[in-house]
Amino acid sequence: MDWQVNCGLHLVIQTSSLPEKNKVEFKLHKETPSFPGRLLQHDLERNYSSRQGDHINLVSSSMPSFPILQRSSEEKILYSDRLTLERQKLTVCPIIDGEEHLRLLNFQHNFITRIQNISNLQRLIFLDLYDNQIEEISGLSTLRSLRVLLLGKNRIKKISNLENLKSLDVLDLHGNQISKIENVSHLCDLRVLNLARNLLSHVDNLNGLDSLTELNLRHNQITFVRDVDNLPCLQRLFLSFNNISTFESVCCLADSTSLSDITFDGNPIAQESWYKHTILQNMMQLRQLDMKRITEEERRMASVIAKKEEEKKRESQKQSLLKEKKRLTINNVARKWDLQQHRVTSIAANQDRKDSDSPSQDPGQVDGSTISAFPEETGSLDSALGNALQGLSVTDTHLVEVDGDTLSLYGSGALESLDRNWSVQTAGMVTTVSFTFIEFDEIVQVLPKLKIKFPNSLHLKFKETNLVMLQQFNALAQLRRIDQLTIDPQGNPVVSFTLWKYYVLFRLSHFSMQKINGTEVTQNDMIMAERLFGILAHVASSELPQYRLISILGDARKKQFRYLLETKGKKPGIVSEENNDSKRLVGENTNRATLNYTTRDFYNEKLEEIKEKKKFCKMYIEDLVKEATEINMKNEALQKLWPQMFIELVRDAVIEIRNKSSYMKLCLQQITDQK
């Protein structure tokens, strides 16, 4: 019977002409082994079926726990290199004296719990302890010539005590309880390592195994692999039946230049549709995958699929980046908006406080010039807020997005986009315009541009735009057409008013709106709006002088208004019924036109407020400086007193513990008192 072992140990057992005698021959060679007879291809779970035919006697020794091995001189001559003690029901290793020439020792299928009594076998090359009950690797430090160590199917929990086995060629530890790869970096000649059927969760600590050609890790709990790309000679890697689910967890394999055979079957990754072409695309040097030879057609198909997947992945990443950028930009805009709203609220509170403290001050003293809410010369408080705003990237403080038929504008800077040269196709496609984190007063200023640039816009959305009063809706009358209006309650307090929808329907009745906040507008809604606010509009128009009305109305409305005035001078009988209808219609439109909106200028503040703010900041800084000065003085005083204080502390401590007995009693007394 011939056994070819990868490690280079060629064991030939031949049956001799003698019926009860066997002859054994060992040959060690270092050349590269042939693939057909792999030692670890099936986890080394085979049994050595050959049984030694020599007669072995185990007798009791003076040490009752260890039997002594005895062989006749003839047997020693015939089997000088080999000793097989498999299936002998041994619980300990027997004492083997006079057998220092042994090169192969077989203890398979016994009950041995500890490796011992073999330290004298320093010529041993092959040691087989498969299928025993060994819990720890020990007793091998003197076996420096050992080339093959088979410890499969034992109870070993840790790889240890292999420091002196630097000539080891094959190490089989399959079927144990090992949870970590360790203490093997010194085995620079090791070519085969079997750790199948253990408790490994990850693969690392493989540096130094420069001769390793085969690594068996089947049937573990491995989720990721590292350091394999640092094994320059590794050719075969078996990872079947583990918990590997992504290629990223084994991506280091792509950097291995020597790996030619690998298995992933039994892993979650092997069930993925992209599994095969991803492996082949990233590991071009492979010749076999999951024990099947890779064809050129498979490589070509994998390359094609991988390119498509890469393009799809790049597009997906691009979209993800755009979405993330959008999210971050909106967050920045929201943060800037919150800072601005907080500042406006603080300014209003300060103004109310100042007005209550100085009621005699006349607000009319401030001229009509515009004062910035963030002037550079308004003191440290304003500077701090300004620095917080400047911390945001300029390109990230607003966002303009066209998604289908919707134009979304985030941040006041986005309003500048209306000045762009929009293509006719894009501009004509936009039917919905959404404003978010923009002051409504700023939106009012660009409504004429909106009407020109996007003539088909029918639906307006407002969120976080500071719509606070009904009068602001008057500004929307200058648009060409509005079919739908959506006012988000968030950041628009006007929605809390009970009659706001009716006011919108009344003031913008010439648009014949269809929906408000997603609700259909009915004829009853229009009648109710007219009843509630019709008289208000009539009173507003009738109380204004003629010159004021003409200044408020536009050119088109001026002609209608003049027609109205002319009809007043005619006799009632001369006016036809048609003219009466025209008069009623023109009067209604004119009445509504008087309900206009003039934008509030949030930046028009009083100079006295700025002075008070400067005064406050100055006092605040002075208080901080004063406090810092006091702290510094205290610190300097402490620095002067500290040396003497330290000496006194040390002296008191020395005095207290000088009498150890008294000090311990005092401490015990203190502990007792505390209880």
PDB file of C-alpha atoms in Angstrom, residues 425-657:
ATOM      1  CA  GLN A 425     -37.792  72.627 -22.266  1.00  0.00           C
ATOM      2  CA  THR A 426     -36.870  72.582 -18.572  1.00  0.00           C
ATOM      3  CA  ALA A 427     -38.688  75.814 -17.764  1.00  0.00           C
ATOM      4  CA  GLY A 428     -41.798  74.675 -19.610  1.00  0.00           C
ATOM      5  CA  MET A 429     -41.793  71.346 -17.778  1.00  0.00           C
ATOM      6  CA  VAL A 430     -41.906  72.913 -14.287  1.00  0.00           C
ATOM      7  CA  THR A 431     -45.451  73.111 -12.913  1.00  0.00           C
ATOM      8  CA  THR A 432     -44.678  73.016  -9.158  1.00  0.00           C
ATOM      9  CA  VAL A 433     -42.359  75.389  -7.289  1.00  0.00           C
ATOM     10  CA  SER A 434     -41.411  74.626  -3.676  1.00  0.00           C
ATOM     11  CA  PHE A 435     -39.848  77.163  -1.293  1.00  0.00           C
ATOM     12  CA  THR A 436     -38.153  75.943   1.916  1.00  0.00           C
ATOM     13  CA  PHE A 437     -36.128  77.865   4.526  1.00  0.00           C
ATOM     14  CA  ILE A 438     -36.659  81.180   2.707  1.00  0.00           C
ATOM     15  CA  GLU A 439     -38.214  84.337   4.123  1.00  0.00           C
ATOM     16  CA  PHE A 440     -41.533  85.027   2.398  1.00  0.00           C
ATOM     17  CA  ASP A 441     -40.537  88.677   1.998  1.00  0.00           C
ATOM     18  CA  GLU A 442     -37.555  87.563  -0.085  1.00  0.00           C
ATOM     19  CA  ILE A 443     -39.793  85.311  -2.173  1.00  0.00           C
ATOM     20  CA  VAL A 444     -42.109  88.238  -2.921  1.00  0.00           C
ATOM     21  CA  GLN A 445     -39.249  90.107  -4.573  1.00  0.00           C
ATOM     22  CA  VAL A 446     -38.688  87.320  -7.155  1.00  0.00           C
ATOM     23  CA  LEU A 447     -42.323  86.526  -7.976  1.00  0.00           C
ATOM     24  CA  PRO A 448     -42.197  88.660 -11.179  1.00  0.00           C
ATOM     25  CA  LYS A 449     -39.166  86.622 -12.333  1.00  0.00           C
ATOM     26  CA  LEU A 450     -40.970  83.395 -11.467  1.00  0.00           C
ATOM     27  CA  LYS A 451     -43.928  84.419 -13.598  1.00  0.00           C
ATOM     28  CA  ILE A 452     -41.642  85.033 -16.583  1.00  0.00           C
ATOM     29  CA  LYS A 453     -39.149  82.174 -16.223  1.00  0.00           C
ATOM     30  CA  PHE A 454     -41.690  79.433 -15.445  1.00  0.00           C
ATOM     31  CA  PRO A 455     -44.925  80.394 -17.195  1.00  0.00           C
ATOM     32  CA  ASN A 456     -46.521  76.969 -16.583  1.00  0.00           C
ATOM     33  CA  SER A 457     -46.086  76.956 -12.815  1.00  0.00           C
ATOM     34  CA  LEU A 458     -49.497  76.180 -11.296  1.00  0.00           C
ATOM     35  CA  HIS A 459     -48.675  74.852  -7.826  1.00  0.00           C
ATOM     36  CA  LEU A 460     -46.783  76.744  -5.097  1.00  0.00           C
ATOM     37  CA  LYS A 461     -45.493  75.146  -1.887  1.00  0.00           C
ATOM     38  CA  PHE A 462     -44.249  77.031   1.159  1.00  0.00           C
ATOM     39  CA  LYS A 463     -42.441  75.415   4.107  1.00  0.00           C
ATOM     40  CA  GLU A 464     -40.465  77.314   6.766  1.00  0.00           C
ATOM     41  CA  THR A 465     -41.069  80.644   5.028  1.00  0.00           C
ATOM     42  CA  ASN A 466     -42.404  82.746   7.953  1.00  0.00           C
ATOM     43  CA  LEU A 467     -45.911  83.268   6.653  1.00  0.00           C
ATOM     44  CA  VAL A 468     -47.303  84.956   9.747  1.00  0.00           C
ATOM     45  CA  MET A 469     -50.245  87.112   8.596  1.00  0.00           C
ATOM     46  CA  LEU A 470     -53.034  87.049   6.039  1.00  0.00           C
ATOM     47  CA  GLN A 471     -51.798  90.227   4.394  1.00  0.00           C
ATOM     48  CA  GLN A 472     -48.808  88.339   2.964  1.00  0.00           C
ATOM     49  CA  PHE A 473     -51.075  86.332   0.643  1.00  0.00           C
ATOM     50  CA  ASN A 474     -51.878  89.554  -1.207  1.00  0.00           C
ATOM     51  CA  ALA A 475     -48.444  89.392  -2.830  1.00  0.00           C
ATOM     52  CA  LEU A 476     -49.372  86.212  -4.724  1.00  0.00           C
ATOM     53  CA  ALA A 477     -51.962  88.121  -6.755  1.00  0.00           C
ATOM     54  CA  GLN A 478     -49.257  89.366  -9.125  1.00  0.00           C
ATOM     55  CA  LEU A 479     -48.634  85.865 -10.501  1.00  0.00           C
ATOM     56  CA  ARG A 480     -50.121  84.715 -13.779  1.00  0.00           C
ATOM     57  CA  ARG A 481     -51.962  81.679 -12.464  1.00  0.00           C
ATOM     58  CA  ILE A 482     -52.226  79.441  -9.391  1.00  0.00           C
ATOM     59  CA  ASP A 483     -54.268  76.238  -9.374  1.00  0.00           C
ATOM     60  CA  GLN A 484     -52.926  74.769  -6.124  1.00  0.00           C
ATOM     61  CA  LEU A 485     -51.438  76.249  -2.985  1.00  0.00           C
ATOM     62  CA  THR A 486     -49.739  74.247  -0.216  1.00  0.00           C
ATOM     63  CA  ILE A 487     -48.791  75.974   3.043  1.00  0.00           C
ATOM     64  CA  ASP A 488     -46.929  73.651   5.412  1.00  0.00           C
ATOM     65  CA  PRO A 489     -47.755  74.342   9.078  1.00  0.00           C
ATOM     66  CA  GLN A 490     -44.049  73.983   9.895  1.00  0.00           C
ATOM     67  CA  GLY A 491     -42.568  77.458  10.000  1.00  0.00           C
ATOM     68  CA  ASN A 492     -45.789  79.174   8.818  1.00  0.00           C
ATOM     69  CA  PRO A 493     -47.882  80.325  11.810  1.00  0.00           C
ATOM     70  CA  VAL A 494     -50.577  81.769   9.536  1.00  0.00           C
ATOM     71  CA  VAL A 495     -51.973  78.246   9.094  1.00  0.00           C
ATOM     72  CA  SER A 496     -53.170  78.338  12.686  1.00  0.00           C
ATOM     73  CA  PHE A 497     -55.669  81.067  11.742  1.00  0.00           C
ATOM     74  CA  THR A 498     -59.165  79.637  11.328  1.00  0.00           C
ATOM     75  CA  LEU A 499     -60.138  81.699   8.282  1.00  0.00           C
ATOM     76  CA  TRP A 500     -56.857  81.751   6.367  1.00  0.00           C
ATOM     77  CA  LYS A 501     -58.111  79.492   3.562  1.00  0.00           C
ATOM     78  CA  TYR A 502     -61.182  81.659   3.008  1.00  0.00           C
ATOM     79  CA  TYR A 503     -59.024  84.757   2.828  1.00  0.00           C
ATOM     80  CA  VAL A 504     -56.794  83.113   0.206  1.00  0.00           C
ATOM     81  CA  LEU A 505     -59.846  82.146  -1.850  1.00  0.00           C
ATOM     82  CA  PHE A 506     -61.240  85.671  -1.625  1.00  0.00           C
ATOM     83  CA  ARG A 507     -58.026  87.534  -2.392  1.00  0.00           C
ATOM     84  CA  LEU A 508     -56.933  85.185  -5.180  1.00  0.00           C
ATOM     85  CA  SER A 509     -60.415  84.547  -6.567  1.00  0.00           C
ATOM     86  CA  HIS A 510     -59.292  85.594 -10.061  1.00  0.00           C
ATOM     87  CA  PHE A 511     -57.153  82.398 -10.180  1.00  0.00           C
ATOM     88  CA  SER A 512     -60.155  80.091  -9.592  1.00  0.00           C
ATOM     89  CA  MET A 513     -57.979  77.859  -7.392  1.00  0.00           C
ATOM     90  CA  GLN A 514     -58.721  74.138  -7.349  1.00  0.00           C
ATOM     91  CA  LYS A 515     -56.923  72.910  -4.222  1.00  0.00           C
ATOM     92  CA  ILE A 516     -55.542  74.356  -0.983  1.00  0.00           C
ATOM     93  CA  ASN A 517     -53.322  72.042   1.083  1.00  0.00           C
ATOM     94  CA  GLY A 518     -54.564  69.118  -0.964  1.00  0.00           C
ATOM     95  CA  THR A 519     -58.258  69.794  -0.334  1.00  0.00           C
ATOM     96  CA  GLU A 520     -60.608  70.480  -3.239  1.00  0.00           C
ATOM     97  CA  VAL A 521     -62.098  73.982  -3.354  1.00  0.00           C
ATOM     98  CA  THR A 522     -65.911  73.932  -3.616  1.00  0.00           C
ATOM     99  CA  GLN A 523     -68.411  76.561  -4.726  1.00  0.00           C
ATOM    100  CA  ASN A 524     -69.612  76.862  -1.145  1.00  0.00           C
ATOM    101  CA  ASP A 525     -66.053  77.751  -0.105  1.00  0.00           C
ATOM    102  CA  MET A 526     -66.015  80.580  -2.645  1.00  0.00           C
ATOM    103  CA  ILE A 527     -69.388  81.926  -1.429  1.00  0.00           C
ATOM    104  CA  MET A 528     -68.253  81.792   2.198  1.00  0.00           C
ATOM    105  CA  ALA A 529     -65.008  83.615   1.346  1.00  0.00           C
ATOM    106  CA  GLU A 530     -66.988  86.399  -0.390  1.00  0.00           C
ATOM    107  CA  ARG A 531     -69.325  86.765   2.557  1.00  0.00           C
ATOM    108  CA  LEU A 532     -66.500  86.952   5.083  1.00  0.00           C
ATOM    109  CA  PHE A 533     -64.127  89.348   3.331  1.00  0.00           C
ATOM    110  CA  GLY A 534     -66.148  91.129   0.596  1.00  0.00           C
ATOM    111  CA  ILE A 535     -67.220  93.967   2.898  1.00  0.00           C
ATOM    112  CA  LEU A 536     -63.632  94.331   4.151  1.00  0.00           C
ATOM    113  CA  ALA A 537     -62.361  94.915   0.621  1.00  0.00           C
ATOM    114  CA  HIS A 538     -65.173  97.390  -0.141  1.00  0.00           C
ATOM    115  CA  VAL A 539     -64.420  99.397   2.986  1.00  0.00           C
ATOM    116  CA  ALA A 540     -60.692  99.392   2.242  1.00  0.00           C
ATOM    117  CA  SER A 541     -61.206 100.727  -1.296  1.00  0.00           C
ATOM    118  CA  SER A 542     -63.881 103.277  -0.426  1.00  0.00           C
ATOM    119  CA  GLU A 543     -61.914 104.851   2.388  1.00  0.00           C
ATOM    120  CA  LEU A 544     -58.816 105.460   0.290  1.00  0.00           C
ATOM    121  CA  PRO A 545     -58.469 108.746  -1.624  1.00  0.00           C
ATOM    122  CA  GLN A 546     -58.441 108.582  -5.420  1.00  0.00           C
ATOM    123  CA  TYR A 547     -54.741 109.374  -5.829  1.00  0.00           C
ATOM    124  CA  ARG A 548     -53.863 106.630  -3.341  1.00  0.00           C
ATOM    125  CA  LEU A 549     -55.957 104.082  -5.227  1.00  0.00           C
ATOM    126  CA  ILE A 550     -54.324 104.996  -8.530  1.00  0.00           C
ATOM    127  CA  SER A 551     -50.839 104.617  -6.999  1.00  0.00           C
ATOM    128  CA  ILE A 552     -51.733 101.183  -5.623  1.00  0.00           C
ATOM    129  CA  LEU A 553     -53.338  99.818  -8.790  1.00  0.00           C
ATOM    130  CA  GLY A 554     -51.321  98.668 -11.774  1.00  0.00           C
ATOM    131  CA  ASP A 555     -51.645 100.116 -15.258  1.00  0.00           C
ATOM    132  CA  ALA A 556     -54.321  97.626 -16.287  1.00  0.00           C
ATOM    133  CA  ARG A 557     -56.303  98.287 -13.136  1.00  0.00           C
ATOM    134  CA  LYS A 558     -55.968 102.066 -13.601  1.00  0.00           C
ATOM    135  CA  LYS A 559     -57.955 101.885 -16.875  1.00  0.00           C
ATOM    136  CA  GLN A 560     -60.633  99.859 -15.149  1.00  0.00           C
ATOM    137  CA  PHE A 561     -60.743 102.315 -12.285  1.00  0.00           C
ATOM    138  CA  ARG A 562     -61.062 105.326 -14.649  1.00  0.00           C
ATOM    139  CA  TYR A 563     -63.933 103.540 -16.399  1.00  0.00           C
ATOM    140  CA  LEU A 564     -65.575 103.123 -13.018  1.00  0.00           C
ATOM    141  CA  LEU A 565     -65.209 106.832 -12.262  1.00  0.00           C
ATOM    142  CA  GLU A 566     -66.589 107.826 -15.662  1.00  0.00           C
ATOM    143  CA  THR A 567     -69.732 105.761 -15.204  1.00  0.00           C
ATOM    144  CA  LYS A 568     -70.475 107.537 -11.937  1.00  0.00           C
ATOM    145  CA  GLY A 569     -71.153 110.840 -13.817  1.00  0.00           C
ATOM    146  CA  LYS A 570     -73.780 109.353 -16.147  1.00  0.00           C
ATOM    147  CA  LYS A 571     -77.503 109.233 -15.504  1.00  0.00           C
ATOM    148  CA  PRO A 572     -78.800 105.913 -14.284  1.00  0.00           C
ATOM    149  CA  GLY A 573     -81.109 105.465 -17.235  1.00  0.00           C
ATOM    150  CA  ILE A 574     -78.332 105.802 -19.763  1.00  0.00           C
ATOM    151  CA  VAL A 575     -76.267 102.919 -18.345  1.00  0.00           C
ATOM    152  CA  SER A 576     -77.137  99.603 -19.993  1.00  0.00           C
ATOM    153  CA  GLU A 577     -77.520  96.286 -18.232  1.00  0.00           C
ATOM    154  CA  GLU A 578     -74.238  95.117 -19.736  1.00  0.00           C
ATOM    155  CA  ASN A 579     -72.503  98.153 -18.309  1.00  0.00           C
ATOM    156  CA  ASN A 580     -73.988  97.364 -14.922  1.00  0.00           C
ATOM    157  CA  ASP A 581     -72.404  93.898 -15.033  1.00  0.00           C
ATOM    158  CA  SER A 582     -69.068  95.374 -16.096  1.00  0.00           C
ATOM    159  CA  LYS A 583     -69.301  97.895 -13.316  1.00  0.00           C
ATOM    160  CA  ARG A 584     -69.898  95.148 -10.736  1.00  0.00           C
ATOM    161  CA  LEU A 585     -67.035  93.018 -12.017  1.00  0.00           C
ATOM    162  CA  VAL A 586     -64.585  95.886 -12.277  1.00  0.00           C
ATOM    163  CA  GLY A 587     -65.538  97.126  -8.827  1.00  0.00           C
ATOM    164  CA  GLU A 588     -64.883  93.716  -7.262  1.00  0.00           C
ATOM    165  CA  ASN A 589     -61.451  93.412  -8.861  1.00  0.00           C
ATOM    166  CA  THR A 590     -60.555  96.942  -7.847  1.00  0.00           C
ATOM    167  CA  ASN A 591     -61.650  96.333  -4.283  1.00  0.00           C
ATOM    168  CA  ARG A 592     -59.397  93.278  -4.045  1.00  0.00           C
ATOM    169  CA  ALA A 593     -56.498  95.150  -5.623  1.00  0.00           C
ATOM    170  CA  THR A 594     -56.481  97.588  -2.729  1.00  0.00           C
ATOM    171  CA  LEU A 595     -55.578  94.649  -0.453  1.00  0.00           C
ATOM    172  CA  ASN A 596     -51.900  94.638  -1.264  1.00  0.00           C
ATOM    173  CA  TYR A 597     -48.761  93.726   0.693  1.00  0.00           C
ATOM    174  CA  THR A 598     -45.649  95.785   1.209  1.00  0.00           C
ATOM    175  CA  THR A 599     -42.705  93.623   2.332  1.00  0.00           C
ATOM    176  CA  ARG A 600     -41.303  94.241   5.738  1.00  0.00           C
ATOM    177  CA  ASP A 601     -37.644  95.060   5.830  1.00  0.00           C
ATOM    178  CA  PHE A 602     -36.144  92.912   8.578  1.00  0.00           C
ATOM    179  CA  TYR A 603     -32.866  94.707   8.181  1.00  0.00           C
ATOM    180  CA  ASN A 604     -34.267  98.164   8.968  1.00  0.00           C
ATOM    181  CA  GLU A 605     -33.345  98.458  12.637  1.00  0.00           C
ATOM    182  CA  LYS A 606     -32.908 101.467  14.814  1.00  0.00           C
ATOM    183  CA  LEU A 607     -29.444 102.877  15.407  1.00  0.00           C
ATOM    184  CA  GLU A 608     -30.141 103.005  19.119  1.00  0.00           C
ATOM    185  CA  GLU A 609     -30.624  99.246  19.169  1.00  0.00           C
ATOM    186  CA  ILE A 610     -27.190  98.764  17.624  1.00  0.00           C
ATOM    187  CA  LYS A 611     -25.667 101.099  20.192  1.00  0.00           C
ATOM    188  CA  GLU A 612     -27.371  99.240  23.022  1.00  0.00           C
ATOM    189  CA  LYS A 613     -26.106  95.977  21.591  1.00  0.00           C
ATOM    190  CA  LYS A 614     -22.558  97.333  21.451  1.00  0.00           C
ATOM    191  CA  LYS A 615     -22.908  98.555  25.017  1.00  0.00           C
ATOM    192  CA  PHE A 616     -24.161  95.151  26.130  1.00  0.00           C
ATOM    193  CA  CYS A 617     -21.298  93.358  24.381  1.00  0.00           C
ATOM    194  CA  LYS A 618     -18.768  95.741  25.853  1.00  0.00           C
ATOM    195  CA  MET A 619     -20.087  95.171  29.356  1.00  0.00           C
ATOM    196  CA  TYR A 620     -20.151  91.440  28.743  1.00  0.00           C
ATOM    197  CA  ILE A 621     -16.522  91.403  27.609  1.00  0.00           C
ATOM    198  CA  GLU A 622     -15.479  93.605  30.531  1.00  0.00           C
ATOM    199  CA  ASP A 623     -17.126  91.206  32.950  1.00  0.00           C
ATOM    200  CA  LEU A 624     -15.331  88.295  31.316  1.00  0.00           C
ATOM    201  CA  VAL A 625     -11.988  90.091  31.518  1.00  0.00           C
ATOM    202  CA  LYS A 626     -12.607  90.976  35.143  1.00  0.00           C
ATOM    203  CA  GLU A 627     -13.484  87.400  35.995  1.00  0.00           C
ATOM    204  CA  ALA A 628     -10.443  86.085  34.132  1.00  0.00           C
ATOM    205  CA  THR A 629      -8.205  88.581  35.981  1.00  0.00           C
ATOM    206  CA  GLU A 630      -9.536  87.443  39.339  1.00  0.00           C
ATOM    207  CA  ILE A 631      -8.986  83.818  38.423  1.00  0.00           C
ATOM    208  CA  ASN A 632      -5.418  84.594  37.351  1.00  0.00           C
ATOM    209  CA  MET A 633      -4.705  86.424  40.595  1.00  0.00           C
ATOM    210  CA  LYS A 634      -6.027  83.504  42.616  1.00  0.00           C
ATOM    211  CA  ASN A 635      -3.882  81.140  40.588  1.00  0.00           C
ATOM    212  CA  GLU A 636      -0.754  83.231  41.218  1.00  0.00           C
ATOM    213  CA  ALA A 637      -1.519  83.327  44.946  1.00  0.00           C
ATOM    214  CA  LEU A 638      -1.979  79.566  44.958  1.00  0.00           C
ATOM    215  CA  GLN A 639       1.369  79.095  43.206  1.00  0.00           C
ATOM    216  CA  LYS A 640       3.089  81.105  45.945  1.00  0.00           C
ATOM    217  CA  LEU A 641       1.373  79.261  48.795  1.00  0.00           C
ATOM    218  CA  TRP A 642       1.567  75.786  47.316  1.00  0.00           C
ATOM    219  CA  PRO A 643       5.199  74.884  48.267  1.00  0.00           C
ATOM    220  CA  GLN A 644       4.539  75.609  51.948  1.00  0.00           C
ATOM    221  CA  MET A 645       1.172  73.858  51.782  1.00  0.00           C
ATOM    222  CA  PHE A 646       2.794  70.822  50.195  1.00  0.00           C
ATOM    223  CA  ILE A 647       5.481  70.701  52.919  1.00  0.00           C
ATOM    224  CA  GLU A 648       2.824  70.866  55.605  1.00  0.00           C
ATOM    225  CA  LEU A 649       0.785  68.144  53.950  1.00  0.00           C
ATOM    226  CA  VAL A 650       3.808  65.860  53.756  1.00  0.00           C
ATOM    227  CA  ARG A 651       4.785  66.645  57.330  1.00  0.00           C
ATOM    228  CA  ASP A 652       1.296  65.911  58.641  1.00  0.00           C
ATOM    229  CA  ALA A 653       1.204  62.656  56.700  1.00  0.00           C
ATOM    230  CA  VAL A 654       4.585  61.551  58.076  1.00  0.00           C
ATOM    231  CA  ILE A 655       3.556  62.423  61.613  1.00  0.00           C
ATOM    232  CA  GLU A 656       0.307  60.491  61.281  1.00  0.00           C
ATOM    233  CA  ILE A 657       1.890  57.263  60.057  1.00  0.00           C
TER     234      ILE A 657
END
